[in-house]
Short mmCIF file of C-alpha atoms in Angstrom, two decimals:
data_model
loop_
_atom_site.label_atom_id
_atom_site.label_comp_id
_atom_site.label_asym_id
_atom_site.label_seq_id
_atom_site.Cartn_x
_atom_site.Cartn_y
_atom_site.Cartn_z
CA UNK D 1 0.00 0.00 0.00
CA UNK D 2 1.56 3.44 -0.84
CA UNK D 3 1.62 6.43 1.51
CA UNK D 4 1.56 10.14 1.12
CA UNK D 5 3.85 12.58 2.00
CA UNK D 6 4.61 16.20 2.20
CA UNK D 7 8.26 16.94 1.63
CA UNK D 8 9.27 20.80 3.09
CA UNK D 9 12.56 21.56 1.46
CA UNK D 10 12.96 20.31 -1.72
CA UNK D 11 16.74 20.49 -2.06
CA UNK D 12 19.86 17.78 -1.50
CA UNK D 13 18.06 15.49 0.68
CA UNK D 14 14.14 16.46 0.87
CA UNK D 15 14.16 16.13 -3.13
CA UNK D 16 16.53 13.11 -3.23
CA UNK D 17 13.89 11.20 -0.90
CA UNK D 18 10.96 12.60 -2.61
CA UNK D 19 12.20 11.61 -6.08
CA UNK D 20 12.44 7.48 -4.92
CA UNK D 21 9.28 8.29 -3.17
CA UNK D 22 7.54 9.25 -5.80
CA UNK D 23 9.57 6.57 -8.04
CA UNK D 24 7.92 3.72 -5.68
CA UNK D 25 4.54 4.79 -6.05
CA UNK D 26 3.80 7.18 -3.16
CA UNK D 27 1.94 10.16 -3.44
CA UNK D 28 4.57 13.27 -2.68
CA UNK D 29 3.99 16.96 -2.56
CA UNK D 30 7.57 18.74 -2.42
CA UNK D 31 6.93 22.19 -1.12
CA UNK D 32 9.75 24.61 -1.20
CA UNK D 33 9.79 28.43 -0.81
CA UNK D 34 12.19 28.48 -4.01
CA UNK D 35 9.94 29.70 -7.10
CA UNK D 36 12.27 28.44 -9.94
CA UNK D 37 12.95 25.18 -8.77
CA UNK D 38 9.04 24.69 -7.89
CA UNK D 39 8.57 25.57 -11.44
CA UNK D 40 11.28 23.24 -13.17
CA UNK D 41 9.45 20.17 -10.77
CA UNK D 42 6.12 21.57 -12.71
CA UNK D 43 7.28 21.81 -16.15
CA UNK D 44 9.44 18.58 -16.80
CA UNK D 45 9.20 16.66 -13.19
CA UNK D 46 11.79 15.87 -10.45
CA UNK D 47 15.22 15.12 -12.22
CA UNK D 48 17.79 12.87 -10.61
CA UNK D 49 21.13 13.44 -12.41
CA UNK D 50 24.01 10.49 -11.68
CA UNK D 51 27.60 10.47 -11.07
CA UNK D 52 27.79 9.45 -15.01
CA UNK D 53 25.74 12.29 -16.09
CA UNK D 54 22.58 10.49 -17.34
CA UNK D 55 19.13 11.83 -16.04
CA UNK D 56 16.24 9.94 -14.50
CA UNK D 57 13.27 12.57 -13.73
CA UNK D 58 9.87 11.48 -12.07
CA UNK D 59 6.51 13.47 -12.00
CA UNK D 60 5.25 14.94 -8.71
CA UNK D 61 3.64 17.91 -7.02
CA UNK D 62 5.28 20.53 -6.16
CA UNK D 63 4.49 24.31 -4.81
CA UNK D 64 5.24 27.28 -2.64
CA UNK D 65 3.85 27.39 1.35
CA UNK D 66 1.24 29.99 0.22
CA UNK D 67 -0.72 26.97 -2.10
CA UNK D 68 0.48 24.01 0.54
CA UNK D 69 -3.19 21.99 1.09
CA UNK D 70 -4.37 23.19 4.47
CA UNK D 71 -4.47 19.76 6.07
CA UNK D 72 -1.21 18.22 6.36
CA UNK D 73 -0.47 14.34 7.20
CA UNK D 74 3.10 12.74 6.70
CA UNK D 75 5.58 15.77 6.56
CA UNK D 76 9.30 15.16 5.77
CA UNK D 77 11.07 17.72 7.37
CA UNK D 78 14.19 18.63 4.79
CA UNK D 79 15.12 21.90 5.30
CA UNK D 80 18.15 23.74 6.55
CA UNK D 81 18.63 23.73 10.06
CA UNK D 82 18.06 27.46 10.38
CA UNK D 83 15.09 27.18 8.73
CA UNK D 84 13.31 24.61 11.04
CA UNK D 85 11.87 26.77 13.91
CA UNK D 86 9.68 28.99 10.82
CA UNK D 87 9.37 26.28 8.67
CA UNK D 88 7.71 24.05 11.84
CA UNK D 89 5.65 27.00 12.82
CA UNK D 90 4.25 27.00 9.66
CA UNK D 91 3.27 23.27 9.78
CA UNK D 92 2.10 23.29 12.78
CA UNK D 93 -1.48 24.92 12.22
CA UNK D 94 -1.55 22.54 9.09
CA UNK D 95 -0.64 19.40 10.57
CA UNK D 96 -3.69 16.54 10.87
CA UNK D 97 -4.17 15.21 14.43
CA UNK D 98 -2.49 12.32 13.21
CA UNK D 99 0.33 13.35 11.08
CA UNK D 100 4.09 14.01 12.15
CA UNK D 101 6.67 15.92 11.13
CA UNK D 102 10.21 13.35 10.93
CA UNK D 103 12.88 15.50 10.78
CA UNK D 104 15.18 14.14 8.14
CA UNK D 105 17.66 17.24 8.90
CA UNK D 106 21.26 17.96 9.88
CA UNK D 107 21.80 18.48 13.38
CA UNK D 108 19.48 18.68 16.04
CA UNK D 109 16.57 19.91 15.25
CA UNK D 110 14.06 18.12 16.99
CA UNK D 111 13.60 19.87 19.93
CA UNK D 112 12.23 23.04 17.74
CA UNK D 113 9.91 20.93 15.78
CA UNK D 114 8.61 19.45 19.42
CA UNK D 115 7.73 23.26 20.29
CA UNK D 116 5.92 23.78 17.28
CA UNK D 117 3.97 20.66 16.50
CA UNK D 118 4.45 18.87 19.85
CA UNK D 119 6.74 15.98 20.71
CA UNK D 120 4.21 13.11 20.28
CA UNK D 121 4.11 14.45 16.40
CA UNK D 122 7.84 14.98 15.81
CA UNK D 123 9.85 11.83 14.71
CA UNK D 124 13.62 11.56 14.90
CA UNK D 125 15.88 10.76 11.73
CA UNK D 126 19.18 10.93 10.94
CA UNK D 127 20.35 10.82 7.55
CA UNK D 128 23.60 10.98 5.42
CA UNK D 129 23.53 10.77 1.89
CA UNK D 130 25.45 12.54 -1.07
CA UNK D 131 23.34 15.08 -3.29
CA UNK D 132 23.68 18.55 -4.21
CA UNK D 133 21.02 20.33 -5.57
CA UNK D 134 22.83 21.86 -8.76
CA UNK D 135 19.84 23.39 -10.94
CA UNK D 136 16.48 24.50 -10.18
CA UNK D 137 14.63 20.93 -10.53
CA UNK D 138 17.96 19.41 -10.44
CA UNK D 139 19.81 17.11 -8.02
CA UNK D 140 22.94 15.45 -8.38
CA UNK D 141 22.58 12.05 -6.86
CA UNK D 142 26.26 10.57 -5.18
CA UNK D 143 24.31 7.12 -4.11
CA UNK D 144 23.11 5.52 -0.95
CA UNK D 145 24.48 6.50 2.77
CA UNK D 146 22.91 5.94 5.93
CA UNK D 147 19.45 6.63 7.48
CA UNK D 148 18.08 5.85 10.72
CA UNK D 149 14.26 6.76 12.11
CA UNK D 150 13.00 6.27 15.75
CA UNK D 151 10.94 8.02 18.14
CA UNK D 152 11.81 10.56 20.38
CA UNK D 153 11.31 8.29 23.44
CA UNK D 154 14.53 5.87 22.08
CA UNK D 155 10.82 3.20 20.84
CA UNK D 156 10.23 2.21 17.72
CA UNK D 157 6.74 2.61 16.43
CA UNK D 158 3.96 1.20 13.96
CA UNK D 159 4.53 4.62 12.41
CA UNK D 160 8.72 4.29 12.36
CA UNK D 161 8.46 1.06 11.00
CA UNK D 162 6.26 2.10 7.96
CA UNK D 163 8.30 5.20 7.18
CA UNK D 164 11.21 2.92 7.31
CA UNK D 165 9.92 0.79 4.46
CA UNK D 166 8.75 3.34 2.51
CA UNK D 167 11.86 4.87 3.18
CA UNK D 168 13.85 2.06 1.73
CA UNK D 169 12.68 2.92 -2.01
CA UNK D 170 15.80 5.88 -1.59
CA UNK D 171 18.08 2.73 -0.20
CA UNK D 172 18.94 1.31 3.46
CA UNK D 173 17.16 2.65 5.72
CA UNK D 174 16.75 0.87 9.67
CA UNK D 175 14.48 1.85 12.65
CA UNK D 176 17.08 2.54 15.74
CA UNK D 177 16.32 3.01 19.68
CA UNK D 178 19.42 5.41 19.52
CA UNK D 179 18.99 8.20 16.64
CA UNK D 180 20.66 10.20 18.94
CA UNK D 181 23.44 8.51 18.81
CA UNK D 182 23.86 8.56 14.98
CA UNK D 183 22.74 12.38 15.03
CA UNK D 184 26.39 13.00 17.17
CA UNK D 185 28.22 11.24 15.38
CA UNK D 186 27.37 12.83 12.33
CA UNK D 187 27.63 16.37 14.24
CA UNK D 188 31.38 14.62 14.67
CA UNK D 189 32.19 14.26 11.27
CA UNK D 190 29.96 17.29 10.28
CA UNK D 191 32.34 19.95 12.46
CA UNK D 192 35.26 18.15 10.32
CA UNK D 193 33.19 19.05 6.98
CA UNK D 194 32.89 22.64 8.17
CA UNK D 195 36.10 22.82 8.85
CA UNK D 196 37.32 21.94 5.26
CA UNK D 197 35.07 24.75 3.88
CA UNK D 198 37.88 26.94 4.89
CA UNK D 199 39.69 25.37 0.77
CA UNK D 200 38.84 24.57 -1.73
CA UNK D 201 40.05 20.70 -1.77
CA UNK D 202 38.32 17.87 -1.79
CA UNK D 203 36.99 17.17 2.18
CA UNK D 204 39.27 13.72 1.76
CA UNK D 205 42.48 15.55 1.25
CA UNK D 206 42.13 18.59 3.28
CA UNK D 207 41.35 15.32 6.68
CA UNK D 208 44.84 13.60 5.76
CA UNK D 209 46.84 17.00 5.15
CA UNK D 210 44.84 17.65 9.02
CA UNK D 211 44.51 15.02 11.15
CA UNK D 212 45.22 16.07 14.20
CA UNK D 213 42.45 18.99 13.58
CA UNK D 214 39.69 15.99 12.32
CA UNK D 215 40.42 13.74 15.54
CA UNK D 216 40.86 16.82 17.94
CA UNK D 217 36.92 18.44 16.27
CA UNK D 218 35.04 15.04 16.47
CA UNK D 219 36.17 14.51 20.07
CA UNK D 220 35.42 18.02 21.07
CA UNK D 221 32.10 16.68 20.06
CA UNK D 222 31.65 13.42 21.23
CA UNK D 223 32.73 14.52 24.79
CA UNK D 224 29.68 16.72 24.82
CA UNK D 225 27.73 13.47 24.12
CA UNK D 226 29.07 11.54 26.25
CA UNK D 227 27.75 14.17 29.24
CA UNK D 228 24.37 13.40 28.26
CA UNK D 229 25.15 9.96 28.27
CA UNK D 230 24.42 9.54 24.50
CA UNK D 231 26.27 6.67 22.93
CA UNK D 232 27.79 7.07 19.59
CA UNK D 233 27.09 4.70 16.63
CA UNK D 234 29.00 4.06 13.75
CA UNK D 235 27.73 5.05 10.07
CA UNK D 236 28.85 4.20 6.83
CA UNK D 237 32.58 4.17 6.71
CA UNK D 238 32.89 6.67 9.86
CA UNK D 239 34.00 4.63 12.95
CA UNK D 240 32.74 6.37 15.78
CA UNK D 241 34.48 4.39 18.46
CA UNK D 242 37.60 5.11 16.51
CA UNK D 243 37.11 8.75 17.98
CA UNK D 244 36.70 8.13 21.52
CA UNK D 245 39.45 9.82 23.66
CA UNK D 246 41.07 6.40 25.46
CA UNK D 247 40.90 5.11 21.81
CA UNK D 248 44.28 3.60 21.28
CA UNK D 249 46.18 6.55 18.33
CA UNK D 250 47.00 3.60 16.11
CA UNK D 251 43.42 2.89 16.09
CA UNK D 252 42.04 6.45 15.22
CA UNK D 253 44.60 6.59 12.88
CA UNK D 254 43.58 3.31 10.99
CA UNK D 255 40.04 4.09 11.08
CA UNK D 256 40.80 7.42 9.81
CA UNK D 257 42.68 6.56 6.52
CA UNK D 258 40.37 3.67 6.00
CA UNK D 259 37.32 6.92 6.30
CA UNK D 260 39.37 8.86 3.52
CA UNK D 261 39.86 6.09 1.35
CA UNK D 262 36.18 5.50 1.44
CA UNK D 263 35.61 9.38 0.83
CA UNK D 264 37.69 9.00 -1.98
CA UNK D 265 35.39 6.40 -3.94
CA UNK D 266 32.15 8.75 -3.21
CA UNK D 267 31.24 11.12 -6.35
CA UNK D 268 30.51 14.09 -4.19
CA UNK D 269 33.98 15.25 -3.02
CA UNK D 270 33.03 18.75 -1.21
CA UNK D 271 30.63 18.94 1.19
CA UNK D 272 27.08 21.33 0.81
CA UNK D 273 28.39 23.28 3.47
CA UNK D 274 31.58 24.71 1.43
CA UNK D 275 28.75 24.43 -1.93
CA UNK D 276 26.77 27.64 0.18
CA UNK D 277 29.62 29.23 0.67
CA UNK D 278 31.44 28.89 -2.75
CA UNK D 279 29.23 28.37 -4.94
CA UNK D 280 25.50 29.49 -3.74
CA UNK D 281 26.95 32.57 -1.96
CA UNK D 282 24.53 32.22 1.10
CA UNK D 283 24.65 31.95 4.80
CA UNK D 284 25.60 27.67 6.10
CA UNK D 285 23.63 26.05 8.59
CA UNK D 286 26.25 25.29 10.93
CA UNK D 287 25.58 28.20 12.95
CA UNK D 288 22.43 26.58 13.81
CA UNK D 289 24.07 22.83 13.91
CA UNK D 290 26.68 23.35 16.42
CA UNK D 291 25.12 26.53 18.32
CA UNK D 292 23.23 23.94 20.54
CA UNK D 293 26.28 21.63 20.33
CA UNK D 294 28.05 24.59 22.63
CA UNK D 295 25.14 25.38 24.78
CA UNK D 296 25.41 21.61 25.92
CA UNK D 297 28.80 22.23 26.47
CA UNK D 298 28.79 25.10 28.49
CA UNK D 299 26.07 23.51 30.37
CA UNK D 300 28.30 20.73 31.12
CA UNK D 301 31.57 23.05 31.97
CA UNK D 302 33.26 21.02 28.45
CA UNK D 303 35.39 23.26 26.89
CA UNK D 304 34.71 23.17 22.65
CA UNK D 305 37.68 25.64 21.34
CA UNK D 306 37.85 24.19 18.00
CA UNK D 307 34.02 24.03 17.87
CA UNK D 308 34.16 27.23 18.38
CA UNK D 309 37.02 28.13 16.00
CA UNK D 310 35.16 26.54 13.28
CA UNK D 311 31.74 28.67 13.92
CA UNK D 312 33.92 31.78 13.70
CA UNK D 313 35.81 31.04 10.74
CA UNK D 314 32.51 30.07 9.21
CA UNK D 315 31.32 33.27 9.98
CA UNK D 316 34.09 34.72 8.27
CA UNK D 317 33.89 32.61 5.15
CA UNK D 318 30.01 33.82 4.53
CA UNK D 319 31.25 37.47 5.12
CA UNK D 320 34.34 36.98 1.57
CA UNK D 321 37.28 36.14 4.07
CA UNK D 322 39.23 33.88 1.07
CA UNK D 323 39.27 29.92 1.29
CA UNK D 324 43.37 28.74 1.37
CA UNK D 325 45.01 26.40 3.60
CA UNK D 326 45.80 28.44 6.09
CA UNK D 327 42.75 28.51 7.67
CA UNK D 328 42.95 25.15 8.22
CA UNK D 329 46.74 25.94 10.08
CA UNK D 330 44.68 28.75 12.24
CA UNK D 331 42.04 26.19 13.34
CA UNK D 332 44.49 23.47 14.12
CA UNK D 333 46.32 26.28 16.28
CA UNK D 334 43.07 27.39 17.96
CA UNK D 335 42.79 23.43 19.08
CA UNK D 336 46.30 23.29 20.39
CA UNK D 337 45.96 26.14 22.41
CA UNK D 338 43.10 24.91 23.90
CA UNK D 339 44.63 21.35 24.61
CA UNK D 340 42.61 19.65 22.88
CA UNK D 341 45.35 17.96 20.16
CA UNK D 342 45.30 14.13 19.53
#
């Protein structure tokens, strides 16, 4: 039996999941606030382009929040994470006494969609796959990752389990007690990919020019997870255990080139956040990804200097400070100073 959905945010990973949605037989309606790429869904469909350049494109709905339907069932959540709070607001007078919002998101998000729409309607997900939206109507499709759903409670529902399967039409997706746990660990390797914004090289080359600065970021952030007692879990070729502090150095380091080698056979060699900045010319989400990751901290009494390094420099970067490498030789000193090297 096919389901319906309402995608909000139409772009890397709201219109990848929508497309194989759609693909599979479910009803979607992508709505996204950008005109031209609502149009280019309209006039010739969704269009998934691959690593080899051929084109797949599938028919489905598609329009701006001002002709949304009013009532509101099965919403993927897809947007930016400084878009979340309006974007849930807006949902929230919309959404069916049954539906749910399932953030499918970077960072943590869920707590804003909880104070919009209410936690019993808000659905953890964590997700990492490799699009970019290149063209209005347009995504550029790098293949299977990882996704994980589960309640916000650590269950897993009726309602997890049928996303989950409908959710496997995109590729592997599992129901988890521990979302949480895959949502740090992607925060872990998503400070790293911030970081290597600051050039213009490929992410997997600017991590084994700086690995002190990759092991020193993602346990700045896994010791914040560990004070909430969140355990980290492994995804795709990112080894989260790897990055514990007692983790033996040969191990870290092993894991590490074994995560750049993997990197390297991945089409999509930059990640979306340097895309903004480079190439779309607009403000990152990682303000709003790793704002909350510092609250926790200070909360805690953790100190997160290259955390913070990396939100400044990003800061920066939006503002035309120039992408070279020695950014990358300021943030690794910022760490250092801190104490925080490997």
């Amino acid at each position: 039996m096919s389901g319906s959905y309402t995608v909000v945010g139409g772009g890397a990973i709201g219109g990848t999941l929508a497309f194989h949605l759609a693909r599979a037989g479910h009803q979607v309606q992508v709505v996204d606030t950008d005109a031209a790429h609502v149009a280019a869904i309209r006039r010739r469909g969704l269009v998934i382009r691959g690593a080899d350049g051929t084109e797949r494109s599938v028919p489905l709905a598609a329009c701006g929040p001002d002709e949304a339907p009013a009532s509101l069932g099965a919403v993927i959540l897809a947007v930016k994470a400084h878009a979340t709070t309006s974007a849930a607001r807006w949902i929230a007078p919309r959404l069916a006494a049954d539906g749910y919002v399932a953030s499918l998101q970077n960072g943590l998000c869920e707590p804003e969609i909880a104070a919009a729409v209410g936690a019993s309607r808000t659905v953890s997900a964590f997700v990492n796959l490799f699009a970019d939206l290149v063209e209005p109507g347009v995504i550029a499709d790098g293949g299977p990752g990882a996704l994980v759903v589960g309640e916000l409670d650590g269950t897993v529902s009726p309602r997890v389990r049928a996303l989950v399967a409908d959710l496997q039409a995109w590729g592997p997706a599992v129901a988890s007690e521990n979302v949480a746990g895959f949502l740090w660990s992607k925060l872990a390797y998503g400070v790293v990919g911030a970081a290597g914004a600051a050039v213009d090289d490929p992410i997997f080359d600017t991590i084994e020019a700086f690995p002190d600065l990759t092991i020193a970021l993602a346990r700045e952030v896994y010791a914040v997870a560990a004070a909430q007692g969140i355990a980290p879990e492994p995804f795709d070729a990112w080894e989260a255990d790897a990055f514990l502090p007692d983790a033996p150095p040969e191990r870290t380091r092993a894991a590490l080139a074994k995560f750049c080698a993997w990197l390297r056979t991945q089409p999509k060699t930059r990640t979306g956040i340097w895309r903004d900045i480079a190439v779309r010319h607009r403000p990152t989400e990682v303000p709003a990804q790793y704002g909350p990751v510092l609250q926790v901290a200070a909360e805690h009494g953790i100190a997160c200097p290259g955390i913070a390094a990396v939100l400044a420099m990003i800061g920066e970067l939006e503002r035309g400070r120039e992408r070279h490498r020695d950014n990358l030789v300021e943030l690794d000193e910022a760490i250092c100073k801190g104490g925080n090297g490997s």
